[in-house]
Coordinates of C-alpha atoms and ligand atoms in Angstrom, one line a residue:
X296 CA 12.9 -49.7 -89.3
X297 CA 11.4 -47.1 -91.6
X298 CA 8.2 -45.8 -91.2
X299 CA 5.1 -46.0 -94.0
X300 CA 2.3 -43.9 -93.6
X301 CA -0.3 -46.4 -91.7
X302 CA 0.8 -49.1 -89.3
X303 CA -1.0 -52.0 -89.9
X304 CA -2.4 -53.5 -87.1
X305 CA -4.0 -57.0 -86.6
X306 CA -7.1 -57.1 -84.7
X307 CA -8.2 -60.1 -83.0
X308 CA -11.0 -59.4 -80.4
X309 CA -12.1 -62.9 -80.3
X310 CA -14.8 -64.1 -77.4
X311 CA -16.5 -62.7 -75.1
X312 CA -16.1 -59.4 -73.6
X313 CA -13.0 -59.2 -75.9
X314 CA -14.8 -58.0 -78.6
X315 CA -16.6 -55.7 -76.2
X316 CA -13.5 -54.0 -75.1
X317 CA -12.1 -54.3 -78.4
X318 CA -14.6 -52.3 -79.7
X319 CA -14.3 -49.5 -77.2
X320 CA -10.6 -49.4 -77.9
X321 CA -10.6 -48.9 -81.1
X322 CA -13.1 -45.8 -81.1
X323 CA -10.2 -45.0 -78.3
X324 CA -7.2 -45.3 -80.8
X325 CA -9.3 -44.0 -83.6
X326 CA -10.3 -40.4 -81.5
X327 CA -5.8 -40.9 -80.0
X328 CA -4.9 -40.8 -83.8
X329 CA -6.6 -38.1 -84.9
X330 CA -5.5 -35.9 -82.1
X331 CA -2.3 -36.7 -82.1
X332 CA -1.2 -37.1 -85.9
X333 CA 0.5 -40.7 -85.6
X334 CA 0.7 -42.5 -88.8
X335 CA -2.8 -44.0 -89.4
X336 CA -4.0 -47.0 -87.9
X337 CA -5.2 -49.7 -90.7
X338 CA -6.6 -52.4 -88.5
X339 CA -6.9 -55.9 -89.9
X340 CA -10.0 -57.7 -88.2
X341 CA -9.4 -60.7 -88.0
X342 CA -11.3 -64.2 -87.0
X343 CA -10.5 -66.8 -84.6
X344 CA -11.2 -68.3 -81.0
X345 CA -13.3 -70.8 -79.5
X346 CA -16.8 -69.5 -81.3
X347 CA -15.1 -70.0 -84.5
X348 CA -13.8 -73.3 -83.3
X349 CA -17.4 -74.5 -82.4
X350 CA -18.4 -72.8 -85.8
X351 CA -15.8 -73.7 -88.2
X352 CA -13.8 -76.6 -86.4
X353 CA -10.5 -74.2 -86.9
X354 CA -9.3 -71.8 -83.7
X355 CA -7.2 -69.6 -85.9
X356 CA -6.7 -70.9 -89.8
X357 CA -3.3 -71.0 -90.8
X358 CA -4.5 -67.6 -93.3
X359 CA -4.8 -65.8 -90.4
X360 CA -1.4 -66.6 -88.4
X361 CA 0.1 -65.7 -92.0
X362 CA -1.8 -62.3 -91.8
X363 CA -0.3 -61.9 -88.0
X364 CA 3.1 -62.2 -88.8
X365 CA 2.9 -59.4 -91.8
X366 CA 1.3 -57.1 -89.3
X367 CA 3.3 -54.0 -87.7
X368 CA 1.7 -55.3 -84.5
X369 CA -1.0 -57.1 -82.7
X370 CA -4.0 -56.4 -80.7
X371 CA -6.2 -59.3 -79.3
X372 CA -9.0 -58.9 -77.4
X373 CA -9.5 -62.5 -75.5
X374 CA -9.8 -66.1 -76.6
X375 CA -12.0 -69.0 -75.3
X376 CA -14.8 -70.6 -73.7
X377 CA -14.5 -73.0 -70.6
X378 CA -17.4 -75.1 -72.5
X379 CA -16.1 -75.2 -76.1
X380 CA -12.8 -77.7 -75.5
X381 CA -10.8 -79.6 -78.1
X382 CA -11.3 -83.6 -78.1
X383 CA -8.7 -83.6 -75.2
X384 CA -10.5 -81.5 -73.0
X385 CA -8.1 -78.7 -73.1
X386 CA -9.8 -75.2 -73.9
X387 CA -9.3 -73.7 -77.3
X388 CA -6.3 -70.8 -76.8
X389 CA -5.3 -69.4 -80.1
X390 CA -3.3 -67.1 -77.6
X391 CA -0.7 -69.8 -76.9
X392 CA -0.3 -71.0 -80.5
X393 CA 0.5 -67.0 -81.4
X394 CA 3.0 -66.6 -78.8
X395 CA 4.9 -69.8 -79.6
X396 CA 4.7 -69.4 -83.9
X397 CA 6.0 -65.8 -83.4
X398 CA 8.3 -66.5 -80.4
X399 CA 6.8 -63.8 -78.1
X400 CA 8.8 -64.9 -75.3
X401 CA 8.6 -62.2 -72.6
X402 CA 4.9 -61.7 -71.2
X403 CA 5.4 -58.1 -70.0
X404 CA 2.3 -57.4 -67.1
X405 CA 2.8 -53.6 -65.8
X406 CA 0.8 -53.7 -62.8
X407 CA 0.8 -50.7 -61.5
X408 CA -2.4 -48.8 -59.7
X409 CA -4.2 -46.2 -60.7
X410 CA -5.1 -43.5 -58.6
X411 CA -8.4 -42.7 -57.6
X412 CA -9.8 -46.5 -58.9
X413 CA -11.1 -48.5 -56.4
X414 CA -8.7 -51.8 -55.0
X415 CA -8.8 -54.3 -52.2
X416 CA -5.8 -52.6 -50.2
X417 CA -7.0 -50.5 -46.9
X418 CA -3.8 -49.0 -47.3
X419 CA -2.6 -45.8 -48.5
X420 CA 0.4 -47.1 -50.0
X421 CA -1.6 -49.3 -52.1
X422 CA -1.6 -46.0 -54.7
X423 CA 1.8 -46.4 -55.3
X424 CA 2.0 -50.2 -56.5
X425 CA 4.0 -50.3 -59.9
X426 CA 5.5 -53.6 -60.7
X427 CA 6.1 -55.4 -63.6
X428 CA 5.9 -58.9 -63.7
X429 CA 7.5 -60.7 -66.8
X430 CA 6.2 -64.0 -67.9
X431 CA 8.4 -66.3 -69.6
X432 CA 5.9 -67.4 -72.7
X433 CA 7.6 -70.3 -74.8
X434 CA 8.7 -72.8 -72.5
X435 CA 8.0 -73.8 -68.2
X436 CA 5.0 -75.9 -67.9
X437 CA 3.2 -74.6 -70.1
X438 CA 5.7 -76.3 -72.6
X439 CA 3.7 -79.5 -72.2
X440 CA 0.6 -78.1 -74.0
X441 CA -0.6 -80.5 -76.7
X442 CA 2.2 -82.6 -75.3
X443 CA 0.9 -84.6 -72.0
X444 CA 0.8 -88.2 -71.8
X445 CA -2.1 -90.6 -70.3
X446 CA 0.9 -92.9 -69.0
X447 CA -1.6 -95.3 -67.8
X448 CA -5.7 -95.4 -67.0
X449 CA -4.9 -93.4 -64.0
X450 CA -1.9 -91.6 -64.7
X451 CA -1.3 -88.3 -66.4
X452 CA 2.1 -86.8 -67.1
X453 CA 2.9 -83.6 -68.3
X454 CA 6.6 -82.1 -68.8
X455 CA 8.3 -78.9 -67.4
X456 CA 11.2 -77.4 -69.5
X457 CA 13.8 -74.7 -68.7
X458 CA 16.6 -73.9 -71.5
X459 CA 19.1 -72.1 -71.4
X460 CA 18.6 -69.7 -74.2
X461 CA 14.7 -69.8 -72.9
X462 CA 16.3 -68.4 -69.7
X463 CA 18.8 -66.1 -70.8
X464 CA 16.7 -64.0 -73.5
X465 CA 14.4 -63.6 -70.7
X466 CA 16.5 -62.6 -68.2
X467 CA 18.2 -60.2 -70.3
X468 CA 15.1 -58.8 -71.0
X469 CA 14.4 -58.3 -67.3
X470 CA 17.3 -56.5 -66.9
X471 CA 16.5 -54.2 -69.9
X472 CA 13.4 -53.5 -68.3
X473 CA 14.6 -52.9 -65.0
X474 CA 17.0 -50.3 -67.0
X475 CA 13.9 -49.0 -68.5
X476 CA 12.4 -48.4 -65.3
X477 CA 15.5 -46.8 -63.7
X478 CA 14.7 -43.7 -65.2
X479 CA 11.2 -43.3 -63.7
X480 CA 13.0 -43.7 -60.6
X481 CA 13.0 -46.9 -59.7
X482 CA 15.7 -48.9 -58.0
X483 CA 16.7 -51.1 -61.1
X484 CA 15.5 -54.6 -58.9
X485 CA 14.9 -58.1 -60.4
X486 CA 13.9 -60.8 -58.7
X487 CA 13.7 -64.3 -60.1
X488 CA 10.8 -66.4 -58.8
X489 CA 11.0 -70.0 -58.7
X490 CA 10.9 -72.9 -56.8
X491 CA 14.6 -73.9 -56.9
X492 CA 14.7 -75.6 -53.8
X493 CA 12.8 -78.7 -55.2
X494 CA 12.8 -79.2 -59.1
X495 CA 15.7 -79.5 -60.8
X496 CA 14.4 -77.5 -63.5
X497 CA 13.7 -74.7 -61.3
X498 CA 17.4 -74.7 -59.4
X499 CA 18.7 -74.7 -63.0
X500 CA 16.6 -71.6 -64.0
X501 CA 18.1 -69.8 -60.4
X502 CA 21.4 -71.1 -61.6
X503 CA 21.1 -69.6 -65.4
X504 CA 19.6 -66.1 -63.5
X505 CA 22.7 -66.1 -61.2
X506 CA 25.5 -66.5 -64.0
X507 CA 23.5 -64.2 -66.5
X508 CA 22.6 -61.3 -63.1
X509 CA 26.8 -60.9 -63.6
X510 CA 26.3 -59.0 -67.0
X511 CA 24.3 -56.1 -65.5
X512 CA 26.0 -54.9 -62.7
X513 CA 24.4 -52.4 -60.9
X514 CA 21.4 -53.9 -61.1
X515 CA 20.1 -55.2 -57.4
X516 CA 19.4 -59.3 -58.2
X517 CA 17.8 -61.3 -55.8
X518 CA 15.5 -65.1 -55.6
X519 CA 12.4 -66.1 -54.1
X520 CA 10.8 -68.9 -54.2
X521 CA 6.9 -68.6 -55.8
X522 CA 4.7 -69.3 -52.2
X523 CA 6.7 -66.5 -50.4
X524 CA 6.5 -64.2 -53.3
X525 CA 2.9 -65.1 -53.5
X526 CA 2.5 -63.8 -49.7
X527 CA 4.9 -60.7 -50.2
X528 CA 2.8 -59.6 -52.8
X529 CA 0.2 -59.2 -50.8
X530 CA 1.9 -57.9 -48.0
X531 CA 3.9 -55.2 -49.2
X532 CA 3.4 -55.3 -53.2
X533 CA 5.1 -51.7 -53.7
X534 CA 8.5 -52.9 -52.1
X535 CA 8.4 -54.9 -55.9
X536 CA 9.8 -53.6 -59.6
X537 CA 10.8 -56.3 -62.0
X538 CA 9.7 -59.9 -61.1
X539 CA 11.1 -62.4 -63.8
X540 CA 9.4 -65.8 -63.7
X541 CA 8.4 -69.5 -65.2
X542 CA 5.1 -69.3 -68.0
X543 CA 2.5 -70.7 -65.4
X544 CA 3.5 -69.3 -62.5
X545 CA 3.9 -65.8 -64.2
X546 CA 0.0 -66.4 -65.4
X547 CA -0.8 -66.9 -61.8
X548 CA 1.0 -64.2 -60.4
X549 CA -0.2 -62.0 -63.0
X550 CA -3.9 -62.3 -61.6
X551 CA -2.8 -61.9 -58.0
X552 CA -1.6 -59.0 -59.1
X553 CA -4.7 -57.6 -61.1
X554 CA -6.6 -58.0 -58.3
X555 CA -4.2 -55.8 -56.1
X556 CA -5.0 -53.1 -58.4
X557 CA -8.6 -53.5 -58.6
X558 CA -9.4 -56.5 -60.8
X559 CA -8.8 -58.3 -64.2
X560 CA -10.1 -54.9 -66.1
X561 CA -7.1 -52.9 -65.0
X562 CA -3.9 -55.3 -65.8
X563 CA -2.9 -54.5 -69.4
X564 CA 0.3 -56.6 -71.1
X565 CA 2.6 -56.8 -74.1
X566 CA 3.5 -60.4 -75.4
X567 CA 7.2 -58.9 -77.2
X568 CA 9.8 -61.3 -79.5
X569 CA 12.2 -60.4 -80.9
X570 CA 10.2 -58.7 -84.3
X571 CA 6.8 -59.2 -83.5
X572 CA 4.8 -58.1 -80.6
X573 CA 1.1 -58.5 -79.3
X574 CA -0.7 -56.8 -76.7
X575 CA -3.8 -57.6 -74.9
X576 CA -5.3 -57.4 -71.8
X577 CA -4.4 -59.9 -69.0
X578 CA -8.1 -61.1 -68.7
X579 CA -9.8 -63.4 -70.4
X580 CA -13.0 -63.7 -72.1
X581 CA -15.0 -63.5 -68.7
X582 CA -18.4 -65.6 -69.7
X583 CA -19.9 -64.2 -66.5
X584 CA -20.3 -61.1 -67.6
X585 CA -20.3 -61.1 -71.1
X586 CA -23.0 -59.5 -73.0
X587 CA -24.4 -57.5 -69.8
X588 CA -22.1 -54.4 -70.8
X589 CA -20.0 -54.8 -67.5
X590 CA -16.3 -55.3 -68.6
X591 CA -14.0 -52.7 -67.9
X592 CA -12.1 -51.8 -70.8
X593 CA -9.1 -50.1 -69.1
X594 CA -6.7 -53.1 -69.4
X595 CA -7.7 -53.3 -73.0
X596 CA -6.6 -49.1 -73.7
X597 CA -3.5 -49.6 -71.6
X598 CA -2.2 -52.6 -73.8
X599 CA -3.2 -50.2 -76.5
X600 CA -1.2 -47.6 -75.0
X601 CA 1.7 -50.3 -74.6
X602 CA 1.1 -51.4 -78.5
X603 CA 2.0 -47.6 -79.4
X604 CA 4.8 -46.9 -77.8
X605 CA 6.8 -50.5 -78.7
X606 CA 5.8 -49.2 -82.2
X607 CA 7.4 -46.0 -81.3
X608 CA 10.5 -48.2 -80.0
X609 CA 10.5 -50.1 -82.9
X610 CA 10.1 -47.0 -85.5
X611 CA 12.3 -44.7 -83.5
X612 CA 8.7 -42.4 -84.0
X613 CA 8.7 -40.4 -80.8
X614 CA 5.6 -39.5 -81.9
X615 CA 3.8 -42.2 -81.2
X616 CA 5.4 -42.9 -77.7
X617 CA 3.9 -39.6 -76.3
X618 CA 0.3 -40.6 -78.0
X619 CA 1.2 -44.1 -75.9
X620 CA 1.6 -41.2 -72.5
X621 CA -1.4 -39.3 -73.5
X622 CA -3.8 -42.5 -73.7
X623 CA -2.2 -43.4 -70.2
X624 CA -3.0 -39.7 -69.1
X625 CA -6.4 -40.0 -70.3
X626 CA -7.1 -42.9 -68.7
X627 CA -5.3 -42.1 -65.3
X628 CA -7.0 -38.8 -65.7
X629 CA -10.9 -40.7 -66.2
X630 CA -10.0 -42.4 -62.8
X631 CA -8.8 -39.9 -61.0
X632 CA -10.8 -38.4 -57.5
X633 CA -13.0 -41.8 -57.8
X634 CA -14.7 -40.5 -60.3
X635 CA -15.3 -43.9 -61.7
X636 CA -16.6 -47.4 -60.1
X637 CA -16.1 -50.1 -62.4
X638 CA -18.9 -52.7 -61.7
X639 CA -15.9 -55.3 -61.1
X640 CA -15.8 -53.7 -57.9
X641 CA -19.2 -53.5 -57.4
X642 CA -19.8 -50.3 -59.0
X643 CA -22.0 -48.6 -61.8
X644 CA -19.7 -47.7 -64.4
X645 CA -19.1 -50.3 -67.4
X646 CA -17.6 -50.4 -70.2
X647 CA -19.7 -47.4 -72.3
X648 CA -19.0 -45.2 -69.0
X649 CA -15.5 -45.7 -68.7
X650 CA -15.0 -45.3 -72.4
X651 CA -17.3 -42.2 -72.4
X652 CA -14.6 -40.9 -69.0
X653 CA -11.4 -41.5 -71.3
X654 CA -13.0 -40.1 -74.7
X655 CA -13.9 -36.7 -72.6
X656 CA -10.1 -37.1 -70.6
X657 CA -8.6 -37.2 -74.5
X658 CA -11.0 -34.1 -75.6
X659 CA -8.9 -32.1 -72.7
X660 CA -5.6 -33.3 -73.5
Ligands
NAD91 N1 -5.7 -64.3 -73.1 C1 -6.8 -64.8 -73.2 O1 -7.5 -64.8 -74.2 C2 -7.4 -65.5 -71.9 C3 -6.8 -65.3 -70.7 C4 -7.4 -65.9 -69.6 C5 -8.5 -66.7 -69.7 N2 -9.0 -66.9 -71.0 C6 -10.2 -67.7 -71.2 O2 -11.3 -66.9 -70.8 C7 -12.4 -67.8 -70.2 C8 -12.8 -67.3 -68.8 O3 -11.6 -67.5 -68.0 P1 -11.6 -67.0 -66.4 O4 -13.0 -66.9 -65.9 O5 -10.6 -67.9 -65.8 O6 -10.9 -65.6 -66.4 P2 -11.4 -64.2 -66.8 O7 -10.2 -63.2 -66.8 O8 -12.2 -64.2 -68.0 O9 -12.4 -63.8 -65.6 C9 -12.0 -63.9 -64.2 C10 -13.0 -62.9 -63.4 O10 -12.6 -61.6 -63.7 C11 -13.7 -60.8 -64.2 N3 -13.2 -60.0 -65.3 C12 -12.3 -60.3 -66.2 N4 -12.1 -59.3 -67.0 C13 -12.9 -58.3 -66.6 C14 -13.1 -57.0 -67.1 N5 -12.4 -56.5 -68.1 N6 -14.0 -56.2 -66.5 C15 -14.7 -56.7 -65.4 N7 -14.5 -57.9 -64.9 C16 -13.6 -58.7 -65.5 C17 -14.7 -61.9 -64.7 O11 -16.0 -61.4 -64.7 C18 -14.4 -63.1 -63.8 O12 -15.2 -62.9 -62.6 C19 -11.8 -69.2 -70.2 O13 -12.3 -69.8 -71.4 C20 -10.3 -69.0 -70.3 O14 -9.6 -70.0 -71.0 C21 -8.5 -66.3 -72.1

């Protein structure tokens, strides 16, 4: 795809402490552009999320998914507000509706630590945790959203679904990944987690991943089943590389994994279709500490990072892939020695502090 000379980006930073470390990312990408002479950045802003719900009665208009899909890319802060709900008392998650209209099928969560950052692990291998899980987005249980059934006063129903293609675009993308990875060193391993054993649903997901594991040979496959993956990665989370997974329990296992890498503020991820992509970080809009200048905007810089070098991918602009290495730098750099205690782990530094670290880590680079 040719290149112009901006990429526009839409900006959603939505609720909460999303348009706090939306804000610091874009000072981020603004000082990353400059020094690095990528094409400019043209950032939409764009409304939407649960204060615009309560506001307006509309989550996202139907103007602004039109003025998504024209984008070069995405960048969304975080949507929602446990106390703003829609008349069936499900929360207001504009996130869900964008992933489905533009088919952004493979939830892509790095988790991998950073050095010198504080984590829950007394372990020393703990530094060396670098996963990725990848989230099936379109179908699972999550499927059933907007769709469940009051079968009776006392009864609610809600459907899982596994498809084939749903599977097999996913898988394939695992496998791509685990490619991707190979040449940072890592083994090449996907593992499948499910619960095969007792829906049918699930066994016919570990079926499809079986058949499809036969196109990439060389490639170590294996299965688990979610609870013992759930332990394992606790146990010994740097034995992992590519975990490929159902919608919810990706979205849980996501979180498990944050917090083995220091919370919600350091798990960045890439929602990525076929053409269109969006990248946010894994947390969500985190009323707790919203407004006191606590988040941690790390997850936010590293989705950034992600943004710029699928853009690169997708331009063939190498160009912006090593701005994508230098924001990681900066930000691994910022960490580094412990120089930095985000107050999610009961430190000092918030979100103007860790921006101020990876501002100075970018002067250097
Ligand atoms: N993609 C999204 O927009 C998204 C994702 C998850 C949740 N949500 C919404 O966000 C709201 C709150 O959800 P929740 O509390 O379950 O999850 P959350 O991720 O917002 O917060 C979970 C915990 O992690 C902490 N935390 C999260 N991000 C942090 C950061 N950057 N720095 C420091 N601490 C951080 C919070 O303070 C909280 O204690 C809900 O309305 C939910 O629906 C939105």
């Amino acid at each position: 795809m040719a290149l112009g000379s901006e990429l526009r980006i839409a900006v959603l930073p939505g609720d909460g402490i999303g348009i706090e470390v939306m804000e610091a990312c874009l000072e981020v990408l603004e000082t990353l552009a400059k020094k690095t002479g990528i094409p400019r950045l043209a950032w939409n802003k764009l409304p939407g999320g649960a204060i615009a719900y309560r506001n307006t009665g509309t989550a996202l208009s139907d103007e602004v998914m039109k003025d998504i899909g024209s984008a070069d890319a995405i960048l969304f802060g975080a949507m929602g507000m446990p106390d703003i709900r829609y008349p069936d008392g499900t929360e207001i998650a504009p996130q869900l509706d964008i992933r489905i209209e533009y088919e952004l099928y493979a939830g892509v969560r790095p988790i991998r630590a950073i050095p010198g950052a504080p984590g829950p692990l007394n372990d020393p291998r703990s530094e060396q945790i670098d996963f990725v899980i990848l989230r099936e987005q379109t179908e699972g249980l999550y499927y059933s959203r907007g769709r469940g059934v009051m079968q009776d006063a006392d009864t609610a129903l809600d459907t899982l679904r596994i498809t084939r293609s749903g599977c097999e675009r996913v898988f394939d993308y695992a496998f791509r990944l685990a490619a991707q990875r190979r040449k940072r060193g890592w083994p090449g391993n996907v593992t499948c987690v499910d619960k095969a054993g007792v829906l049918k649903s699930y066994a016919f997901m570990r079926h499809i991943f079986e058949q499809r594991s036969g196109n990439f040979p060389g490639f170590r496959s294996a299965c688990a089943n979610i609870d013992a993956t759930a332990l394992n990665l606790l146990l010994k989370p740097w034995d992992f590389d590519v975990i490929v997974t159902e919608n919810m329990f990706g979205d849980i296992l996501s979180d498990l994994g944050a917090g083995l890498i220091g919370g919600m503020g350091f798990a960045p991820s890439g929602d990525i279709g076929d053409r269109h992509a969006m990248f946010q970080p894994c947390h969500g809009t985190a009323p707790d500490i919203a407004g006191s200048a606590k988040a941690n905007p790390t997850a936010m810089f590293l989705s950034a990072a992600m943004m710029l070098d699928w853009l690169g991918e997708q331009h063939g602009n190498a160009r912006l892939g090593a701005a994508a290495q230098i924001l990681d730098g900066a930000v691994r750099g910022a960490f580094a020695g412990g120089k930095l205690r985000p107050c999610e782990f009961g430190g000092r530094d918030g979100t103007a502090a860790i921006t101020r670290a990876v501002l100075s880590e970018l002067a250097k680079a």
